Short mmCIF file of C-alpha atoms in Angstrom, two decimals:
data_model
loop_
_atom_site.label_atom_id
_atom_site.label_comp_id
_atom_site.label_asym_id
_atom_site.label_seq_id
_atom_site.Cartn_x
_atom_site.Cartn_y
_atom_site.Cartn_z
CA MET A 14 -28.66 -19.49 0.88
CA SER A 15 -32.47 -19.63 -0.54
CA LYS A 16 -33.31 -21.08 -3.91
CA THR A 17 -34.25 -17.50 -5.07
CA ASN A 18 -30.66 -16.44 -4.05
CA ALA A 19 -28.98 -19.20 -5.40
CA ALA A 20 -30.63 -18.75 -8.79
CA ALA A 21 -29.45 -15.13 -8.50
CA VAL A 22 -25.98 -16.13 -7.89
CA SER A 23 -25.78 -18.29 -10.79
CA ASN A 24 -26.60 -15.25 -12.92
CA LEU A 25 -24.17 -13.12 -11.22
CA GLY A 26 -21.38 -13.66 -13.85
CA ALA A 27 -23.58 -12.57 -16.69
CA LEU A 28 -24.92 -9.57 -14.91
CA ASP A 29 -21.38 -8.57 -14.17
CA ALA A 30 -20.30 -8.84 -17.72
CA ALA A 31 -23.22 -6.90 -18.85
CA HIS A 32 -23.00 -3.98 -16.17
CA HIS A 33 -19.93 -3.97 -14.17
CA LEU A 34 -16.62 -2.17 -15.20
CA HIS A 35 -13.80 -3.53 -13.18
CA PRO A 36 -10.90 -1.50 -12.13
CA PHE A 37 -7.44 -2.14 -13.76
CA SER A 38 -8.97 -4.59 -16.10
CA ASP A 39 -9.34 -5.73 -19.88
CA MET A 40 -13.05 -6.10 -19.86
CA LYS A 41 -13.14 -7.80 -23.06
CA LYS A 42 -10.71 -10.59 -21.83
CA LEU A 43 -12.23 -10.81 -18.26
CA ASN A 44 -15.88 -11.01 -19.70
CA ALA A 45 -14.52 -14.02 -22.04
CA THR A 46 -13.04 -15.74 -18.99
CA GLY A 47 -15.55 -15.00 -16.30
CA THR A 48 -15.16 -13.31 -12.82
CA ARG A 49 -14.49 -15.05 -9.67
CA ILE A 50 -17.44 -14.13 -7.39
CA ILE A 51 -16.49 -14.16 -3.60
CA GLU A 52 -19.40 -14.27 -1.06
CA ARG A 53 -17.80 -14.40 2.30
CA GLY A 54 -14.72 -14.16 4.37
CA GLU A 55 -13.80 -15.64 7.56
CA GLY A 56 -10.57 -15.07 9.55
CA CYS A 57 -7.75 -15.31 6.81
CA TYR A 58 -9.98 -17.20 4.43
CA ILE A 59 -12.26 -16.05 1.73
CA PHE A 60 -15.18 -18.24 0.10
CA ASP A 61 -16.39 -18.16 -3.63
CA ASN A 62 -19.91 -18.75 -4.75
CA HIS A 63 -19.07 -22.58 -5.44
CA GLY A 64 -17.90 -22.85 -1.79
CA LYS A 65 -14.17 -23.04 -2.47
CA ARG A 66 -12.01 -21.49 0.20
CA TYR A 67 -9.06 -19.75 -0.33
CA LEU A 68 -6.24 -18.48 2.01
CA ASP A 69 -6.16 -14.95 1.44
CA GLY A 70 -2.38 -14.19 1.32
CA PHE A 71 -2.98 -10.86 0.21
CA ALA A 72 -5.34 -9.38 2.79
CA GLY A 73 -7.87 -8.26 0.21
CA LEU A 74 -5.88 -5.68 -1.50
CA TRP A 75 -3.32 -4.96 1.36
CA CYS A 76 -5.91 -3.94 3.76
CA VAL A 77 -7.89 -6.55 5.80
CA ASN A 78 -5.17 -6.46 8.66
CA VAL A 79 -7.68 -7.90 11.46
CA GLY A 80 -9.08 -10.47 9.16
CA TYR A 81 -12.69 -11.09 8.01
CA GLY A 82 -15.70 -11.48 10.06
CA ARG A 83 -14.85 -9.30 13.09
CA LYS A 84 -18.24 -8.71 14.59
CA GLU A 85 -16.70 -6.09 16.89
CA ILE A 86 -16.52 -3.84 13.70
CA THR A 87 -19.76 -4.47 12.37
CA ASP A 88 -21.45 -3.84 15.71
CA ALA A 89 -19.76 -0.60 15.90
CA VAL A 90 -20.83 0.27 12.50
CA VAL A 91 -24.49 -0.64 13.36
CA ARG A 92 -24.43 1.38 16.51
CA GLN A 93 -23.28 4.40 14.56
CA MET A 94 -25.67 3.77 11.85
CA ASN A 95 -28.38 3.96 14.12
CA GLU A 96 -27.25 6.96 16.03
CA LEU A 97 -25.94 9.12 13.19
CA PRO A 98 -25.54 7.56 9.59
CA TYR A 99 -23.84 10.68 8.23
CA TYR A 100 -23.07 14.31 8.73
CA ASN A 101 -20.37 16.36 7.25
CA THR A 102 -17.31 18.11 8.71
CA PHE A 103 -17.91 21.37 6.77
CA PHE A 104 -19.41 24.62 8.15
CA GLY A 105 -17.79 24.43 11.52
CA THR A 106 -19.05 20.83 12.36
CA THR A 107 -17.70 17.59 13.30
CA THR A 108 -18.81 14.14 15.01
CA PRO A 109 -17.47 12.37 17.77
CA PRO A 110 -15.94 9.40 15.81
CA ALA A 111 -14.19 11.85 13.59
CA VAL A 112 -12.59 13.61 16.52
CA LEU A 113 -11.65 10.42 18.26
CA LEU A 114 -10.10 8.68 15.35
CA ALA A 115 -7.90 11.57 14.51
CA GLN A 116 -6.84 11.61 18.13
CA LYS A 117 -6.29 7.67 18.03
CA ILE A 118 -4.19 7.94 14.81
CA THR A 119 -1.94 10.83 15.91
CA SER A 120 -1.14 8.84 19.27
CA HIS A 121 0.83 6.22 17.32
CA ALA A 122 2.41 8.62 14.75
CA GLY A 123 5.18 10.11 16.63
CA PRO A 124 5.52 13.54 18.74
CA ASN A 125 5.74 15.74 15.51
CA ILE A 126 2.37 14.63 13.75
CA ASN A 127 -0.74 15.71 15.89
CA ARG A 128 -3.27 16.34 13.10
CA VAL A 129 -5.28 14.33 10.22
CA PHE A 130 -7.42 15.52 7.23
CA PHE A 131 -10.00 12.91 6.42
CA THR A 132 -10.41 11.72 2.88
CA GLY A 133 -12.42 8.47 1.48
CA SER A 134 -9.42 6.85 0.05
CA GLY A 135 -5.68 6.57 -0.47
CA SER A 136 -5.83 8.23 -3.76
CA GLU A 137 -7.89 10.90 -2.23
CA ALA A 138 -5.14 11.26 0.33
CA ASN A 139 -2.36 11.65 -2.27
CA ASP A 140 -4.39 14.54 -4.04
CA THR A 141 -4.93 16.40 -0.54
CA TRP A 142 -1.12 16.48 0.67
CA PHE A 143 -0.50 17.55 -3.23
CA ARG A 144 -2.56 20.62 -2.60
CA MET A 145 -1.53 21.11 1.04
CA ALA A 146 2.13 20.93 0.20
CA ARG A 147 1.82 23.96 -2.30
CA VAL A 148 -0.53 25.96 -0.02
CA TYR A 149 2.02 25.49 2.55
CA TRP A 150 4.86 27.01 0.79
CA GLY A 151 2.78 29.82 -0.57
CA ALA A 152 1.63 30.78 2.85
CA ILE A 153 5.14 31.09 4.21
CA GLY A 154 6.30 33.26 1.22
CA LYS A 155 7.86 30.82 -1.06
CA PRO A 156 5.09 30.29 -3.77
CA THR A 157 7.37 29.03 -6.47
CA LYS A 158 8.05 25.90 -4.35
CA LYS A 159 5.50 23.73 -6.50
CA ALA A 160 7.32 20.92 -8.28
CA ILE A 161 6.96 17.43 -6.68
CA ILE A 162 9.51 14.78 -7.10
CA ALA A 163 8.41 11.15 -7.19
CA ARG A 164 9.91 7.61 -8.10
CA LYS A 165 9.60 5.45 -11.23
CA ASN A 166 7.67 2.42 -10.63
CA GLY A 167 5.95 3.89 -7.50
CA TYR A 168 2.35 3.76 -6.89
CA HIS A 169 0.26 6.53 -5.28
CA GLY A 170 -3.27 5.89 -6.51
CA SER A 171 -5.28 6.35 -9.87
CA THR A 172 -6.86 9.68 -9.51
CA VAL A 173 -5.35 12.34 -11.80
CA ALA A 174 -2.79 13.54 -9.36
CA GLY A 175 -2.46 10.14 -7.76
CA ALA A 176 -1.56 8.36 -11.07
CA SER A 177 0.75 11.32 -11.99
CA LEU A 178 2.63 11.09 -8.85
CA GLY A 179 3.03 7.25 -9.38
CA GLY A 180 5.94 6.35 -11.63
CA MET A 181 4.21 3.83 -13.79
CA LYS A 182 4.42 4.69 -17.62
CA TRP A 183 1.53 2.27 -18.56
CA MET A 184 -0.75 4.47 -16.29
CA HIS A 185 0.55 7.46 -17.85
CA GLU A 186 -0.14 6.54 -21.07
CA GLN A 187 -3.97 6.54 -20.42
CA GLY A 188 -5.06 10.34 -19.99
CA ASP A 189 -1.88 12.09 -20.90
CA LEU A 190 -0.24 12.15 -17.50
CA PRO A 191 1.45 13.01 -15.57
CA ILE A 192 0.21 16.42 -15.05
CA ALA A 193 2.57 19.44 -14.98
CA GLY A 194 4.95 19.78 -12.13
CA ILE A 195 5.56 16.21 -11.31
CA HIS A 196 9.15 14.68 -11.79
CA HIS A 197 10.45 11.23 -11.25
CA ILE A 198 13.80 9.75 -10.31
CA ASP A 199 14.85 5.97 -10.26
CA GLN A 200 13.45 3.41 -7.85
CA PRO A 201 15.89 1.73 -5.14
CA PHE A 202 15.37 -1.88 -6.84
CA TRP A 203 18.88 -3.21 -6.46
CA TYR A 204 18.08 -6.87 -7.64
CA ALA A 205 17.21 -5.48 -11.14
CA GLU A 206 19.06 -2.35 -11.44
CA GLY A 207 21.96 -2.53 -8.99
CA GLY A 208 24.52 -4.02 -11.43
CA ASP A 209 27.87 -4.52 -9.71
CA LEU A 210 27.45 -2.23 -6.87
CA THR A 211 26.85 -3.34 -3.46
CA SER A 212 23.25 -2.95 -1.64
CA ASP A 213 24.62 -0.21 0.17
CA GLU A 214 26.36 1.47 -2.48
CA PHE A 215 23.33 1.48 -4.85
CA GLY A 216 20.92 2.76 -2.22
CA LEU A 217 23.11 5.81 -1.63
CA LYS A 218 23.48 6.36 -5.42
CA MET A 219 19.70 6.13 -5.76
CA ALA A 220 19.01 8.46 -3.00
CA ARG A 221 21.44 11.23 -4.28
CA GLN A 222 19.40 11.18 -7.43
CA LEU A 223 17.11 13.32 -5.33
CA GLU A 224 19.61 16.08 -4.73
CA GLU A 225 20.53 15.91 -8.63
CA LYS A 226 16.87 16.40 -9.36
CA ILE A 227 16.73 19.35 -6.81
CA ASP A 228 19.77 20.78 -8.44
CA GLU A 229 18.27 20.42 -11.98
CA LEU A 230 14.86 22.11 -11.00
CA GLY A 231 16.16 24.55 -8.57
CA GLU A 232 15.71 24.31 -4.63
CA ASP A 233 13.17 27.41 -4.70
CA ASN A 234 11.00 25.58 -7.12
CA VAL A 235 10.75 22.05 -5.26
CA ALA A 236 7.95 21.54 -2.78
CA ALA A 237 8.21 17.96 -1.76
CA PHE A 238 9.55 14.35 -2.45
CA ILE A 239 6.88 11.70 -2.03
CA ALA A 240 7.77 7.79 -1.90
CA GLU A 241 6.49 4.61 -0.28
CA PRO A 242 8.62 3.33 2.68
CA ILE A 243 8.58 0.14 0.87
CA GLN A 244 7.11 -0.01 -2.80
CA GLY A 245 3.81 -1.83 -2.75
CA ALA A 246 2.27 -2.35 -6.09
CA GLY A 247 5.82 -1.84 -7.75
CA GLY A 248 6.69 -5.19 -6.27
CA VAL A 249 7.35 -5.06 -2.49
CA ILE A 250 10.67 -3.44 -3.13
CA VAL A 251 12.68 -3.01 0.35
CA PRO A 252 15.17 -0.20 -0.28
CA PRO A 253 18.87 -0.75 0.72
CA ALA A 254 19.45 0.12 4.41
CA THR A 255 21.48 3.37 3.24
CA TYR A 256 18.66 4.76 1.25
CA TRP A 257 16.09 6.19 3.51
CA PRO A 258 18.64 7.91 6.03
CA GLU A 259 20.04 9.61 2.89
CA ILE A 260 16.71 10.81 1.65
CA ALA A 261 15.76 12.25 4.96
CA ARG A 262 19.25 14.01 5.01
CA ILE A 263 18.75 15.56 1.63
CA CYS A 264 15.19 16.65 2.32
CA LYS A 265 16.23 18.42 5.45
CA ALA A 266 19.36 20.00 3.98
CA ARG A 267 17.49 21.10 0.96
CA ASN A 268 14.39 22.65 2.72
CA ILE A 269 11.77 20.14 0.65
CA LEU A 270 8.93 18.36 2.46
CA LEU A 271 9.28 14.77 2.88
CA VAL A 272 6.17 12.64 2.26
CA ALA A 273 5.92 8.98 3.25
CA ASP A 274 2.81 7.24 1.45
CA GLU A 275 1.81 4.95 4.23
CA VAL A 276 -1.36 3.74 2.40
CA ILE A 277 0.03 0.38 2.44
CA CYS A 278 2.92 0.07 5.01
CA GLY A 279 0.79 1.87 7.72
CA PHE A 280 -1.16 0.26 10.89
CA GLY A 281 1.09 -2.75 11.59
CA ARG A 282 2.01 -4.11 8.28
CA THR A 283 5.95 -3.83 8.77
CA GLY A 284 5.79 -4.53 12.38
CA HIS A 285 5.61 -0.94 13.19
CA TRP A 286 2.38 1.29 13.33
CA PHE A 287 3.87 3.09 10.26
CA GLY A 288 6.57 2.20 7.74
CA HIS A 289 8.55 5.25 8.10
CA GLN A 290 9.16 4.21 11.80
CA HIS A 291 10.87 0.93 10.52
CA PHE A 292 13.46 3.13 8.66
CA GLY A 293 13.73 5.70 11.34
CA VAL A 294 12.66 8.88 9.39
CA GLU A 295 10.16 11.57 10.18
CA PRO A 296 7.79 12.66 7.33
CA ASP A 297 6.26 16.16 6.85
CA LEU A 298 3.08 14.68 5.44
CA ALA A 299 1.83 11.09 5.24
CA PRO A 300 -1.07 9.90 3.18
CA ILE A 301 -3.21 6.80 4.89
CA ALA A 302 -5.92 4.47 4.24
CA LYS A 303 -6.27 0.70 3.66
CA GLY A 304 -5.39 -0.97 7.11
CA LEU A 305 -7.02 2.16 8.86
CA SER A 306 -10.18 0.27 8.83
CA SER A 307 -9.03 -3.08 7.58
CA GLY A 308 -11.00 -2.48 4.47
CA TYR A 309 -14.35 -2.67 6.21
CA LEU A 310 -15.38 0.95 5.02
CA PRO A 311 -13.79 3.18 2.82
CA ILE A 312 -11.68 5.89 4.48
CA GLY A 313 -8.30 7.56 4.29
CA GLY A 314 -6.49 10.64 5.31
CA VAL A 315 -3.34 12.56 5.63
CA MET A 316 -1.20 12.71 8.66
CA VAL A 317 0.19 16.22 9.03
CA SER A 318 3.29 17.27 10.90
CA ASP A 319 3.30 20.24 13.30
CA ARG A 320 5.50 22.17 10.53
CA VAL A 321 2.85 21.95 8.25
CA GLY A 322 -0.36 21.96 10.42
CA ASN A 323 0.68 25.12 12.25
CA VAL A 324 1.06 26.94 9.15
CA LEU A 325 -2.40 25.71 7.75
CA VAL A 326 -4.08 26.64 11.18
CA GLU A 327 -2.38 29.95 11.69
CA GLU A 328 -1.43 31.20 8.47
CA VAL A 329 -3.54 30.04 5.47
CA GLY A 330 -7.10 30.67 6.55
CA ASP A 331 -9.51 28.81 4.54
CA PHE A 332 -8.14 25.53 3.13
CA ASN A 333 -10.38 25.09 0.13
CA HIS A 334 -10.07 21.15 -0.10
CA GLY A 335 -12.38 18.38 1.17
CA PHE A 336 -14.98 15.69 0.31
CA THR A 337 -18.38 14.90 1.20
CA TYR A 338 -17.23 11.87 3.04
CA SER A 339 -14.25 13.54 4.80
CA GLY A 340 -14.62 12.10 8.26
CA HIS A 341 -17.50 10.18 7.54
CA PRO A 342 -18.82 9.09 11.08
CA VAL A 343 -19.81 5.62 10.01
CA CYS A 344 -16.29 5.06 8.39
CA ALA A 345 -14.48 6.55 11.29
CA ALA A 346 -16.56 4.30 13.82
CA ALA A 347 -15.17 1.26 11.96
CA ALA A 348 -11.69 2.65 11.83
CA LEU A 349 -11.72 3.25 15.58
CA GLU A 350 -12.90 -0.18 16.34
CA ASN A 351 -10.19 -1.68 14.02
CA LEU A 352 -7.77 0.30 15.69
CA ARG A 353 -8.97 -0.77 19.03
CA ILE A 354 -8.57 -4.44 18.02
CA ILE A 355 -4.87 -3.92 16.85
CA GLU A 356 -3.96 -2.14 20.12
CA ASP A 357 -5.78 -4.67 22.37
CA GLU A 358 -4.53 -7.86 20.43
CA LYS A 359 -0.97 -6.37 20.18
CA LEU A 360 -0.92 -7.10 16.39
CA VAL A 361 1.68 -4.61 15.81
CA GLU A 362 3.89 -6.12 18.36
CA ARG A 363 3.04 -9.53 17.04
CA VAL A 364 4.08 -8.82 13.45
CA HIS A 365 7.34 -7.47 14.77
CA ASP A 366 8.18 -10.17 17.35
CA ASP A 367 6.39 -13.27 16.21
CA ILE A 368 4.50 -13.76 12.97
CA GLY A 369 6.87 -11.61 10.85
CA PRO A 370 9.82 -13.70 11.64
CA TYR A 371 7.87 -16.92 11.22
CA LEU A 372 6.90 -15.56 7.73
CA ALA A 373 10.36 -14.85 7.03
CA ALA A 374 11.69 -18.15 8.02
CA GLY A 375 9.20 -19.86 5.94
CA LEU A 376 9.99 -17.73 2.66
CA LYS A 377 13.70 -18.15 3.41
CA SER A 378 13.21 -22.04 3.19
CA LEU A 379 12.17 -21.30 -0.45
CA GLU A 380 15.56 -20.18 -1.42
CA ASP A 381 16.58 -23.76 -2.16
CA LEU A 382 14.40 -23.68 -5.40
CA PRO A 383 16.35 -22.84 -8.47
CA ILE A 384 13.58 -20.46 -9.62
CA VAL A 385 13.89 -18.13 -6.49
CA GLY A 386 16.49 -15.42 -6.91
CA GLN A 387 15.72 -13.33 -3.67
CA VAL A 388 13.47 -12.97 -1.01
CA GLN A 389 12.64 -9.61 0.68
CA GLN A 390 10.44 -9.12 3.80
CA VAL A 391 9.46 -6.76 6.57
CA GLY A 392 6.69 -7.90 8.60
CA LEU A 393 3.94 -9.16 6.90
CA MET A 394 5.21 -7.51 3.60
CA ALA A 395 7.24 -9.68 1.27
CA ALA A 396 8.34 -10.60 -2.12
CA VAL A 397 9.63 -13.60 -3.80
CA GLN A 398 11.70 -12.62 -6.75
CA LEU A 399 11.68 -15.25 -9.62
CA ALA A 400 15.03 -15.82 -11.60
CA GLU A 401 16.07 -18.07 -14.51
CA ASP A 402 19.72 -17.97 -13.32
CA LYS A 403 20.02 -17.05 -9.52
CA ALA A 404 23.64 -16.99 -9.58
CA THR A 405 23.80 -14.22 -12.04
CA ARG A 406 20.42 -12.38 -11.23
CA LYS A 407 19.26 -13.27 -14.60
CA ARG A 408 15.55 -12.86 -14.97
CA PHE A 409 13.08 -14.70 -17.22
CA GLU A 410 12.46 -12.84 -20.58
CA ASP A 411 8.83 -13.27 -20.31
CA LYS A 412 8.44 -11.99 -16.64
CA GLU A 413 4.63 -11.72 -16.77
CA LYS A 414 4.07 -15.38 -17.77
CA VAL A 415 6.37 -16.68 -14.97
CA GLY A 416 4.57 -14.56 -12.27
CA VAL A 417 1.05 -15.50 -13.66
CA THR A 418 1.95 -19.23 -13.75
CA VAL A 419 2.83 -19.11 -10.21
CA ARG A 420 -0.12 -17.05 -9.17
CA ASN A 421 -2.71 -19.21 -11.11
CA HIS A 422 -1.22 -22.57 -9.81
CA CYS A 423 -1.58 -21.16 -6.21
CA LEU A 424 -5.10 -19.84 -6.73
CA GLU A 425 -6.19 -23.43 -8.11
CA ASN A 426 -4.74 -24.92 -4.93
CA GLY A 427 -6.53 -22.22 -2.69
CA LEU A 428 -4.07 -19.60 -2.10
CA VAL A 429 -4.45 -15.99 -3.18
CA LEU A 430 -1.09 -14.28 -3.97
CA ARG A 431 -0.16 -11.27 -6.26
CA ALA A 432 2.21 -11.43 -9.21
CA THR A 433 4.01 -8.07 -10.19
CA GLY A 434 5.96 -9.22 -13.34
CA ASP A 435 8.23 -11.97 -11.91
CA ARG A 436 7.84 -10.96 -8.29
CA MET A 437 5.36 -12.78 -5.95
CA LEU A 438 3.82 -10.55 -3.47
CA PHE A 439 2.75 -11.74 0.07
CA SER A 440 0.66 -9.43 2.39
CA PRO A 441 -1.56 -11.50 4.58
CA PRO A 442 -3.75 -10.40 7.49
CA LEU A 443 -1.88 -9.54 10.59
CA VAL A 444 -3.85 -12.38 12.66
CA ILE A 445 -2.55 -15.02 10.16
CA THR A 446 -1.52 -18.24 12.34
CA HIS A 447 1.67 -20.08 12.31
CA ALA A 448 -0.24 -23.16 10.66
CA GLU A 449 -1.66 -20.86 8.10
CA VAL A 450 1.92 -19.45 7.26
CA ASP A 451 2.99 -23.05 6.67
CA GLN A 452 0.00 -23.62 4.39
CA MET A 453 1.00 -20.56 2.34
CA ILE A 454 4.49 -21.52 2.21
CA ASP A 455 3.51 -25.17 1.05
CA ILE A 456 1.21 -23.95 -1.66
CA THR A 457 3.66 -21.55 -2.87
CA ARG A 458 6.44 -24.07 -3.07
CA LYS A 459 4.24 -26.33 -5.28
CA GLY A 460 3.48 -23.22 -7.43
CA LEU A 461 7.15 -22.25 -7.85
CA GLU A 462 8.17 -25.79 -8.63
CA HIS A 463 5.17 -25.97 -11.29
CA ALA A 464 6.55 -22.71 -12.95
CA TRP A 465 9.99 -23.98 -13.02
CA LYS A 466 8.98 -26.83 -15.00
CA VAL A 467 6.76 -24.60 -17.43
CA MET A 468 9.37 -22.16 -18.00
CA THR A 469 12.29 -24.66 -18.63
CA ALA A 470 10.38 -27.29 -20.51
#
């Protein structure tokens, strides 16, 4: 770094505080403590402006699936920039990367999903299917089917429709949400809410709340049910085995669209190309983003089943929806190269057969600690539930404090994890090595031991 650049970097914190509003942040508190400035990434590591190295146990924000510094992707971006930096997909036009990416995505989505509508993010993808579902029902003569059922503590983005679909009250409190027509049922969080029921009993009970809500609203008024295969931001909550088959049965029997939010679960994170494949269900619509480009450039979309897509093509006429950057050629080129890497390096298979089970074993070893109440893991998506008394599933009263205590201790020791209340979340790049998993488990163990001392002092 040149002296000029070094001087500029030293002032970045002040400039950030003066001019940059961060997402999901209390800016007064953040400006008082200062931001951490990340300068570069390499493999599974990121480096701050002081040269400190961190193992990124969260893949950026659930998204850097192929790791940092993949020159193949940056080269593909440069080639496309030089050839065609931008053109839209409105007015009867397209670009080669957009076409090829749509084909590539659907080649992994199963036989009944053959179309993609491109967006710029996962939030936009959720806004898109929301409109698409209502348009679909109107086109086939059922215009009253407009209501959407979602889950409490689900997360579907932060646009007005996305935040409304999500079931997080603290988000709804800002902006007078949710918007009309969106309803929520309970989440399948057995550890916290299962009581004396077995996991399987609880899974069926939670799934059948969907049928109860359909009856309450009237089947002719319900358009769709939306859920993440595994809840991400809500705490990597893996539903009981009985949950998704029953949800799929209800959606089919009651004639409502099943929407699987694959923004986090998609593109190999669960050891399958998509999370719904792990649970053996077939959605009618599926928003995607994040791992689609490994975060190298912003791109999202909605995978559309033939059931919905054929109606959109044959019956709707103009679908009056879209974005300036829908199918952006440079973003699509980055995503294409990212998917080529995932295919050629067999990263989905690696997560399923090798590094996923290796992470599971490492996390399982933490269960000997008194503070660990439960470990949940699918592929490279996992959570460690913290507990005050693991025998009774009693949680700490100050859930935020215990989670932040673990997170901060890990961060000080060179590991990035996420704390959602009293659940420690793991979502490392799919290319993480056995040695790096060992490092992650070792630092996590020390963070857990530290938090136990703090919370029981």
